[in-house]
C-alpha positions as a printed NumPy array, in Angstrom:
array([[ 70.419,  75.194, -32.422],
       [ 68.116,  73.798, -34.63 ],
       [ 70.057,  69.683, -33.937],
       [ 69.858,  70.867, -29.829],
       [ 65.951,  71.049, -30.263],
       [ 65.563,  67.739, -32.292],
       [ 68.21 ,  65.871, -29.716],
       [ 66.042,  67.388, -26.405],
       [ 62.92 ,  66.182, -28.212],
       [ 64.034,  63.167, -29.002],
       [ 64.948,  62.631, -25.497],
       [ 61.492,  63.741, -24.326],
       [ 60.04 ,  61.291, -26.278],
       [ 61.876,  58.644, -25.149],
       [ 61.423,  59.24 , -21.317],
       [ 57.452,  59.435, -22.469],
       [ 57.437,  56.265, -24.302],
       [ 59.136,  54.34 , -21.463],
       [ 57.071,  55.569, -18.621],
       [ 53.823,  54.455, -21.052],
       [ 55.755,  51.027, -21.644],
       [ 55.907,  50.531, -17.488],
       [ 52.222,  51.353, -16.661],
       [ 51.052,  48.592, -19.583],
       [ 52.898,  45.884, -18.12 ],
       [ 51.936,  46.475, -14.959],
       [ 48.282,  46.745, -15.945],
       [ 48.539,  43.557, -18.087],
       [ 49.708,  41.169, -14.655],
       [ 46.798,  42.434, -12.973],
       [ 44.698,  41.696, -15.582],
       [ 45.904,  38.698, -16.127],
       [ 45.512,  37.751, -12.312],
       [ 41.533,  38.44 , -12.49 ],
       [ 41.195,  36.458, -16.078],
       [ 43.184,  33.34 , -14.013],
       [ 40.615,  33.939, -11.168],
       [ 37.596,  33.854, -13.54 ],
       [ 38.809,  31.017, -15.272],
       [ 39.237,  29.038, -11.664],
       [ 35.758,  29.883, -10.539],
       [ 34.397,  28.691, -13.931],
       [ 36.171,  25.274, -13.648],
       [ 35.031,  24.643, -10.097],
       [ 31.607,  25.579, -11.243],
       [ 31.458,  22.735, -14.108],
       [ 32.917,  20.822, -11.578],
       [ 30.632,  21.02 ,  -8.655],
       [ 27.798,  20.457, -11.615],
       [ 29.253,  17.671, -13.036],
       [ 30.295,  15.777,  -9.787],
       [ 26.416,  16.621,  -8.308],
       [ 25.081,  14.986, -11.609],
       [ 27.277,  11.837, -11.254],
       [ 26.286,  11.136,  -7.875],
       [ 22.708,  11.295,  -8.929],
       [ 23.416,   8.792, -11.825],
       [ 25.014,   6.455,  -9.439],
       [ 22.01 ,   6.242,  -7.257],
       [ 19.834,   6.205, -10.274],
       [ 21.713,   3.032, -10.988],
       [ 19.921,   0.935,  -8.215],
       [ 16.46 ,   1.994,  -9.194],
       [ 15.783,  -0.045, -11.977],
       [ 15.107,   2.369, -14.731],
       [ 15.689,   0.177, -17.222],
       [ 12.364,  -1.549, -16.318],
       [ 10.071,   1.749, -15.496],
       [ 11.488,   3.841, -18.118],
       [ 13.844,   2.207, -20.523],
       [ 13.47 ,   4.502, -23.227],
       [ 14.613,   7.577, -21.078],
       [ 17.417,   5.387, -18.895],
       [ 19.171,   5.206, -22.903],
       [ 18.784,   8.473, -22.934],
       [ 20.414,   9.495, -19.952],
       [ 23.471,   7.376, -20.686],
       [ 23.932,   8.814, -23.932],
       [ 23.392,  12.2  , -21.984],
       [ 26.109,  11.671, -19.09 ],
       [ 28.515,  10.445, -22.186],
       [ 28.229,  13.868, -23.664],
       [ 28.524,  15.668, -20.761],
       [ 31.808,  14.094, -20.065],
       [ 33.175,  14.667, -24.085],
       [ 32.027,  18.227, -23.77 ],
       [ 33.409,  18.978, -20.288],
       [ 37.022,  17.499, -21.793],
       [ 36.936,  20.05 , -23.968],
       [ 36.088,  22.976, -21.987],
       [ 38.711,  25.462, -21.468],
       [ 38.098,  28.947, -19.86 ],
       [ 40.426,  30.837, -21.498],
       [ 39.449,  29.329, -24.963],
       [ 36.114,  29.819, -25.342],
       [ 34.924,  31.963, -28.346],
       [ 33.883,  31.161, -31.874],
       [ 37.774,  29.946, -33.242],
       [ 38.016,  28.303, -29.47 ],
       [ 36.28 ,  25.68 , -27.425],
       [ 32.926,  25.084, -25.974],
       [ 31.603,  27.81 , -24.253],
       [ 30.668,  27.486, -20.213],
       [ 26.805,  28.097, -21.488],
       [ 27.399,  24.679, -23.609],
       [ 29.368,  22.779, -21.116],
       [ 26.055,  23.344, -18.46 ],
       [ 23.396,  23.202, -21.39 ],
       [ 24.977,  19.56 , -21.361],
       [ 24.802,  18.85 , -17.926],
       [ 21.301,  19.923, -17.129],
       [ 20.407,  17.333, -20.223],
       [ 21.613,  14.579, -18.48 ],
       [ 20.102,  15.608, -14.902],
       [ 16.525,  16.936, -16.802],
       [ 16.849,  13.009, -17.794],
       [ 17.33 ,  11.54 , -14.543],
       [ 14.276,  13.591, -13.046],
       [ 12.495,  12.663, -16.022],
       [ 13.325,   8.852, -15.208],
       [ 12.135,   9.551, -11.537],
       [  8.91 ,  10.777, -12.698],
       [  8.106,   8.275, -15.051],
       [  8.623,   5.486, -12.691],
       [  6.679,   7.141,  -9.901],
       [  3.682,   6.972, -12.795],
       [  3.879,   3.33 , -13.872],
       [  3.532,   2.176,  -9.948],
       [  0.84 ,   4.432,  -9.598],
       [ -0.927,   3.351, -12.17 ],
       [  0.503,  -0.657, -12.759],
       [  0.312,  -1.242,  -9.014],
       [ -1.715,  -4.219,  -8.865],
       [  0.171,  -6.04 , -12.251],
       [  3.088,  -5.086, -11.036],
       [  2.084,  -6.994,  -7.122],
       [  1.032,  -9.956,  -9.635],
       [  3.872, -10.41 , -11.59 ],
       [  6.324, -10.144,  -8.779],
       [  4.147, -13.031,  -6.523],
       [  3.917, -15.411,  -9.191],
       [  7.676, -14.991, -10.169],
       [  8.571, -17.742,  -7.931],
       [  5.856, -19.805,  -9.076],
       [  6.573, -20.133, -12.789],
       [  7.682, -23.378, -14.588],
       [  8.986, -24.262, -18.055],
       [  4.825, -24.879, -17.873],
       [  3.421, -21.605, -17.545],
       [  7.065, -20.09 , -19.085],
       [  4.963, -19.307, -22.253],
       [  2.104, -17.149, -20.288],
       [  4.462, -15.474, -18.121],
       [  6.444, -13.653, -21.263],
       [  3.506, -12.733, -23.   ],
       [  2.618, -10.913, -19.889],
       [  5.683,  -9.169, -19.446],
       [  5.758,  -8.139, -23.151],
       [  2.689,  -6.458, -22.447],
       [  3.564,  -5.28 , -19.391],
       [  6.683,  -3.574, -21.226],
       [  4.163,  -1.915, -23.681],
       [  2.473,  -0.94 , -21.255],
       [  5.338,   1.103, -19.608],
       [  6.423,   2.321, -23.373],
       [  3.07 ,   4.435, -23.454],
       [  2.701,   5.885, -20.571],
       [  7.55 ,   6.602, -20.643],
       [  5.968,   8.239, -24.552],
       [  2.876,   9.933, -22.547],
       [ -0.032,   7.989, -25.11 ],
       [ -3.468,   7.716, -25.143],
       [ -4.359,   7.107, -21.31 ],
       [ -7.814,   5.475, -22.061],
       [ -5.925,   3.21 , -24.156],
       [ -3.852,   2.727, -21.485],
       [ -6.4  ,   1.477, -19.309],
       [ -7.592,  -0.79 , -21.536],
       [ -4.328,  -2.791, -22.15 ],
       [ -4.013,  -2.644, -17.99 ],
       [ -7.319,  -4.57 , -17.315],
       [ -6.205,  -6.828, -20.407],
       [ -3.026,  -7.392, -18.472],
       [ -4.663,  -8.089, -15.252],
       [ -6.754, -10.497, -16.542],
       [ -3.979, -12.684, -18.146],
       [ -2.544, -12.228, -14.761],
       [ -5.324, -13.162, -13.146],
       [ -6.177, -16.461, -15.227],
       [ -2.267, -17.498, -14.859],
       [ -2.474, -17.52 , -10.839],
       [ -5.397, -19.648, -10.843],
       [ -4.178, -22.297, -13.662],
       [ -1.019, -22.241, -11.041],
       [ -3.002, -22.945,  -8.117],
       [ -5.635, -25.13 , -10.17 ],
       [ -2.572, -27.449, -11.298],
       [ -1.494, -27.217,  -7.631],
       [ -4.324, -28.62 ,  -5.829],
       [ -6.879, -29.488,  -8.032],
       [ -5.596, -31.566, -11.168],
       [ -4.216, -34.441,  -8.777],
       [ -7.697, -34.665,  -7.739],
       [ -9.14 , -34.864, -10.969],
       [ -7.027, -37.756, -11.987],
       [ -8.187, -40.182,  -9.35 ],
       [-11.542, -38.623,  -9.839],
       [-11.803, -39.551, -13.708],
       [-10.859, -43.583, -12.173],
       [-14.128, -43.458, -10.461],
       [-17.184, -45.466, -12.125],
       [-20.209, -42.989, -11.554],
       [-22.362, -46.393, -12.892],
       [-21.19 , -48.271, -10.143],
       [-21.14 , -46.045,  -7.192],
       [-23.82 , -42.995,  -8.485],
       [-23.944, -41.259,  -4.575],
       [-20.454, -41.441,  -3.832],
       [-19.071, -40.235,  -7.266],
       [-21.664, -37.433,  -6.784],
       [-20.75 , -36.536,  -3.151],
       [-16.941, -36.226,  -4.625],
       [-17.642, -34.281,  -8.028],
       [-19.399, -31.651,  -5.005],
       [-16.62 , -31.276,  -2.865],
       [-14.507, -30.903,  -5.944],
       [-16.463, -28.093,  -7.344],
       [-16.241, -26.017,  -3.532],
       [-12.733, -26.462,  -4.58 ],
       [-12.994, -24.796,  -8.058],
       [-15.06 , -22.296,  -5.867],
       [-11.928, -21.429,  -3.207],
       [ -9.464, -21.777,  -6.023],
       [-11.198, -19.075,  -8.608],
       [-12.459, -16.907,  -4.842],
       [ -9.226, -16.944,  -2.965],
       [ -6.306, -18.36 ,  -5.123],
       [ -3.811, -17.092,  -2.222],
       [ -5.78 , -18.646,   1.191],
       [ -3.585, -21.721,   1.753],
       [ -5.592, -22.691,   4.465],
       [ -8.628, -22.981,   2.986],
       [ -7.098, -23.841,  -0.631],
       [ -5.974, -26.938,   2.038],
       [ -8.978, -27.445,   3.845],
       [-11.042, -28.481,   0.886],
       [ -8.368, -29.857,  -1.356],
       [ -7.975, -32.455,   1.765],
       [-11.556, -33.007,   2.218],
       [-12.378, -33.864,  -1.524],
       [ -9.349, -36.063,  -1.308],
       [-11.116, -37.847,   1.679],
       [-14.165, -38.502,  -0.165],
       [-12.039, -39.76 ,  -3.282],
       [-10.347, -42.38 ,  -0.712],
       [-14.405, -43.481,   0.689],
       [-15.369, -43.469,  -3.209],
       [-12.836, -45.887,  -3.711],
       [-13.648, -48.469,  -1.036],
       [-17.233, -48.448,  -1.924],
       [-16.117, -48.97 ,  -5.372],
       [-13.829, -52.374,  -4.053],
       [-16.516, -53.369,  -1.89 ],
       [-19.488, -53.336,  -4.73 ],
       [-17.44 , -54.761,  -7.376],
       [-16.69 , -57.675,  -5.236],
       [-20.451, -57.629,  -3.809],
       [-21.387, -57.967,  -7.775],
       [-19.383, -60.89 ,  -8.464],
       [-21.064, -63.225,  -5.7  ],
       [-23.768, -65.424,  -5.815],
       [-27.168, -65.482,  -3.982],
       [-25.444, -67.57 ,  -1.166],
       [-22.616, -65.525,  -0.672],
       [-24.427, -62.438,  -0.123],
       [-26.135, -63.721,   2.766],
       [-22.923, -64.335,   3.849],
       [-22.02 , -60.923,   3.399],
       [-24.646, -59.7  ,   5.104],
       [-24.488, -62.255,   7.997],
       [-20.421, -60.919,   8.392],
       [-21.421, -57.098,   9.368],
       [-24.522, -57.972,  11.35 ],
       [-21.769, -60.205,  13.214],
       [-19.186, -57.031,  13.481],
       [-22.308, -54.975,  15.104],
       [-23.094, -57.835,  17.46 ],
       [-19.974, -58.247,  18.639],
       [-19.395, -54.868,  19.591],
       [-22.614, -54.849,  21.16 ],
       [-21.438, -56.987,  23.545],
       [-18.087, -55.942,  23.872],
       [-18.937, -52.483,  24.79 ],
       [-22.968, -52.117,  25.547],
       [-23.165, -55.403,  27.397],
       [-26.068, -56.26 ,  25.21 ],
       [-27.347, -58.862,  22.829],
       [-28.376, -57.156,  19.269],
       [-28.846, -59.983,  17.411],
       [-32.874, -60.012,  17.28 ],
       [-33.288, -56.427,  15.962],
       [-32.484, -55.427,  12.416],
       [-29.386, -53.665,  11.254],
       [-30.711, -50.2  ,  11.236],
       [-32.063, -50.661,  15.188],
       [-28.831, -51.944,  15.801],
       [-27.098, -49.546,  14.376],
       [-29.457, -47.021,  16.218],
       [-29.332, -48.738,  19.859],
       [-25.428, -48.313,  19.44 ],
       [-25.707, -44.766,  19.129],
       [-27.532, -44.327,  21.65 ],
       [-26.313, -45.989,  24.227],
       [-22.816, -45.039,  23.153],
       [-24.027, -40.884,  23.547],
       [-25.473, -41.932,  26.835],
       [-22.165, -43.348,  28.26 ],
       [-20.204, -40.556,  26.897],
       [-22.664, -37.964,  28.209],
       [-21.963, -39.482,  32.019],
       [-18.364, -40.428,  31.216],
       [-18.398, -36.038,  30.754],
       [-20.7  , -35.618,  33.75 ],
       [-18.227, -37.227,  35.859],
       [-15.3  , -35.374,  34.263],
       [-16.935, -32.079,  35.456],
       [-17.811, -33.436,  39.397],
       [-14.098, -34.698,  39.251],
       [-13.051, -31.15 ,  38.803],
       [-15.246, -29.393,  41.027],
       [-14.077, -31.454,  43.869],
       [-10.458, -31.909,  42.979],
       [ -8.496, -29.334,  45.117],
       [ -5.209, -28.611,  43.877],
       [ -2.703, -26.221,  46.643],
       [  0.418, -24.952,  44.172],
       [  1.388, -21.63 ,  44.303],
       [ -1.043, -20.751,  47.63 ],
       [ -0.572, -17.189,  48.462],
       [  1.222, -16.133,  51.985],
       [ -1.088, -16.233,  55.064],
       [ -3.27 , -18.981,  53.573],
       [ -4.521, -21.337,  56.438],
       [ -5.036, -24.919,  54.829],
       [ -7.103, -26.937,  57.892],
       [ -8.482, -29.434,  55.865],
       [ -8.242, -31.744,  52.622],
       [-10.74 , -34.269,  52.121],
       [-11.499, -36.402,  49.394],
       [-15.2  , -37.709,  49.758],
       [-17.646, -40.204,  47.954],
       [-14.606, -41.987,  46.628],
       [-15.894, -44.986,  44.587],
       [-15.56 , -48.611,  46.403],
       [-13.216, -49.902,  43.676],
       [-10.759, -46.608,  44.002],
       [ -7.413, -46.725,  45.285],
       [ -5.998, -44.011,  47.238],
       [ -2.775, -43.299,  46.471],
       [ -1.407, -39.972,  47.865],
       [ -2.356, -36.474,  48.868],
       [  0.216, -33.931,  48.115],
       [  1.293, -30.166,  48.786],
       [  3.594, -28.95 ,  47.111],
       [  5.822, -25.715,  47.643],
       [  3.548, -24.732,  50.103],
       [  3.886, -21.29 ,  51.42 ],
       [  6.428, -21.146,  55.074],
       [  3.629, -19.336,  57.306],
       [  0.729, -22.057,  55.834],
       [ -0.126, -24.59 ,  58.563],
       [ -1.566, -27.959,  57.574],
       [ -3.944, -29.555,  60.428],
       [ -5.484, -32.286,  58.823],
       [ -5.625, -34.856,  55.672],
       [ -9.071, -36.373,  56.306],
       [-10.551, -39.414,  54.149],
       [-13.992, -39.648,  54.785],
       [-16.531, -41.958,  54.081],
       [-14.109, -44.444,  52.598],
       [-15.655, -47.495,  51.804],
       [-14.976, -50.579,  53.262],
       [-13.222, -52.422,  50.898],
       [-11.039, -49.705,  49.729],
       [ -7.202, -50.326,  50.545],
       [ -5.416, -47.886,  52.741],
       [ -1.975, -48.917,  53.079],
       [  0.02 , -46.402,  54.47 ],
       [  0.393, -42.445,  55.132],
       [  4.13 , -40.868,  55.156],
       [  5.47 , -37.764,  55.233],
       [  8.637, -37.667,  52.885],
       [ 11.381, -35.082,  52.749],
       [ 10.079, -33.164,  56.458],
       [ 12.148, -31.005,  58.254],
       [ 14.476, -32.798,  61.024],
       [ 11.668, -31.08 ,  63.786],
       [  8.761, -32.687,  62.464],
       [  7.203, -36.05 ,  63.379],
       [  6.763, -38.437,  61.463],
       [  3.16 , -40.751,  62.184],
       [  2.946, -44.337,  61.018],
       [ -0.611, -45.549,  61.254],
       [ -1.684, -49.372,  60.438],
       [ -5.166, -50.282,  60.301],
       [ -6.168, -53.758,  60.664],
       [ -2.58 , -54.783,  59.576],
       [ -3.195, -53.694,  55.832],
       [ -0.255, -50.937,  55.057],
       [ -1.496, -47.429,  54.587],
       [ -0.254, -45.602,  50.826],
       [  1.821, -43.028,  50.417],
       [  0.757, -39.333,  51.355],
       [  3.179, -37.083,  50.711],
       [  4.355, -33.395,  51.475],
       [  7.312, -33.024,  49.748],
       [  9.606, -29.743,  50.274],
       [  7.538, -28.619,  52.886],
       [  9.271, -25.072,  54.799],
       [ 10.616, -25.813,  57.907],
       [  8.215, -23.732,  59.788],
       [  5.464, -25.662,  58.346],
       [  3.845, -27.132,  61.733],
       [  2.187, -30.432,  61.179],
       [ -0.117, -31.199,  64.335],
       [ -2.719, -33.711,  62.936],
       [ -2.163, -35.968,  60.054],
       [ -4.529, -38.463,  58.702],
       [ -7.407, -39.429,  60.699],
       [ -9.236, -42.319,  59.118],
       [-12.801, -43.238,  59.599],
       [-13.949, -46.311,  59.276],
       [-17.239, -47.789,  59.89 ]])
């Protein structure tokens, strides 16, 4: 009895222990199912950081940290080179003192390296806000430097690189401000020794040949024009116009200087007779013109009257020449482009000068509901030629006149592409006295 209670327990505690057995496994598969699921979510999460960070070093690439803030652009790549090691190494379902890094080290990492890249931002937003004008400077005279000015232009960018170190390190920013205007004033002294070597220096050379002995008002008049150009150059280094305008001018005067110079040397080396001569030779050149172009004999007044009387009778004839300019206008009368409906009776060309040739008359395009009545010359004087007066390229309906006067041909007056229901009912009447 006592073997038939053992064997029935036995039996019950088998059929317990089994049924335990079936509930752990299936407890451990569904456990195992939500670990796999945590582990999956973790991964993408590194992931998604890592890949976000990456892009943002890839664009950092093309800002040129390693000129506004070197010191933390190392920094980051050291950074992003750590974040990838630890990342490696990451495994979910490691993690733990004996395992891998943990998911709060893996995106301790990360943030490093994008805390440095927003760092970098910062700091480079800071040394163009505050290096604006240097930085302007340096990048306009980049073009403009020679083995000559090679020396200047890398002390400056030391300095400038100092510069950036202090404010990347947060220093002192009234020290700061001080090593700015320092900069800016190298900057400033290089652009004009650029522009000075430019314009002014080949100046200076054929200045230095002149003998301020020998010619005292013309060196004077130069050394003047080249000190306006100092004036533009230190003013307004970067105004090419006027940089031009007086570098050309100065040269101008050089170029008189030296003439004067030729001209007094060679008036030194003559004798008492040969100056006479000398003077004699330009009083000649006056004269001449003086009768060439005034009509007038200057030989009995002295060089300064004759030099006067030419002026003045030169401003006279250009002051009618422009008189007659302006009466030309007024009475020429010029029919392009005439609107629609515009009547044109009458064209006359009056007070024509005795010597003038008439030569033609023409309209031109005119408008298909314009009628011409009349070309009229008036008051033509008697010795004036009139040869003949033709209508070219007229429709097949209009007539063509052919007037002689006195057997001398008439010139041309033409209307050429005239509309075909341009009427012509009167053409050329000629008065003649």
């Amino acid at each position: 009895m006592r073997m038939l209670k053992i064997t029935h327990t036995a039996l019950l505690l088998t059929l317990v222990t089994g049924c335990a057995s079936f509930d752990n496994k299936v407890a451990s598969t569904a456990e195992l199912q939500r670990i796999a699921e945590i582990n999956i979510q973790a991964n993408q999460r590194v992931n998604d950081a890592v890949a976000l960070v990456e892009q943002n070093y890839l664009k950092a690439s093309d800002e040129n940290f390693t000129f506004y803030a070197p010191k933390t652009w190392k920094s980051i790549q050291q950074n992003i080179t750590d974040m990838h090691d630890i990342v490696n190494r990451f495994d979910p379902s490691d993690q733990g003192f004996f395992g891998g890094p943990s998911e709060e080290q893996v995106f301790t990492s990360i943030r490093e390296a994008s805390n440095g890249l927003d760092r970098a931002e910062q700091t480079k937003a800071k040394v163009i806000a505050f290096l604006s004008k240097p930085l302007a400077d340096i990048e306009y005279l980049s073009p403009k430097i020679t083995p000559t000015w090679q020396r200047d232009f890398t002390y400056i960018n030391k300095s400038m690189s100092k510069l950036i170190h202090n404010i990347e390190t947060n220093n002192a920013s009234s020290r700061q401000v001080a090593n700015r205007d320092k900069l800016q004033k190298k900057l400033s002294e290089l652009e004009i020794n650029i522009v000075t070597a430019e314009y002014y220096s080949p100046l200076e050379d054929k200045f230095k040949q002149l003998n301020q002995r020998l010619i005292p008002q013309s060196y004077n008049r130069v050394q003047q024009e080249l000190q306006n150009l100092t004036t533009v150059i230190t003013s307004s280094p970067r105004d090419v116009i006027a940089l031009n305008d007086a570098a050309n001018l100065a040269d101008k005067y050089i170029k008189s200087a030296e003439h004067v110079s030729i001209d007094v040397n060679w008036i030194n080396k003559l004798n008492k007779k040969q100056r006479e001569q000398i003077v004699l030779n330009y009083r000649a050149t006056v004269e001449d013109l003086g009768h060439k172009f005034l009509g007038q004999d200057l030989s009995d007044l002295s060089y300064k009257q004759q030099v006067s009387t030419f002026k003045l009778e030169l401003s006279a004839i250009l002051s009618e020449f422009e008189a007659e300019s302006v009466q030309v206008a007024s009475n020429t009368i010029t029919l392009e482009n005439a609107p629609q409906g515009t009547n044109v009776t009458n064209t006359t060309l009056e007070d024509v000068p005795k010597d003038e040739n008439v030569t033609s008359t023409t309209l031109e395009d005119a408008p298909k509901d314009e009628n011409v009545t009349s070309t009229t010359l008036e008051d033509a004087p008697k010795d004036e030629n009139v040869t003949s007066t033709t209508l070219e390229d007229t429709p097949k309906d209009e007539n063509t006149i052919d007037a002689n006067i006195e057997d001398e041909p008439i010139e041309t007056t033409q209307l050429t592409t005239l509309p075909t229901t341009l009427s012509t009912t009167n053409t050329n009447t000629v008065e003649t006295n």
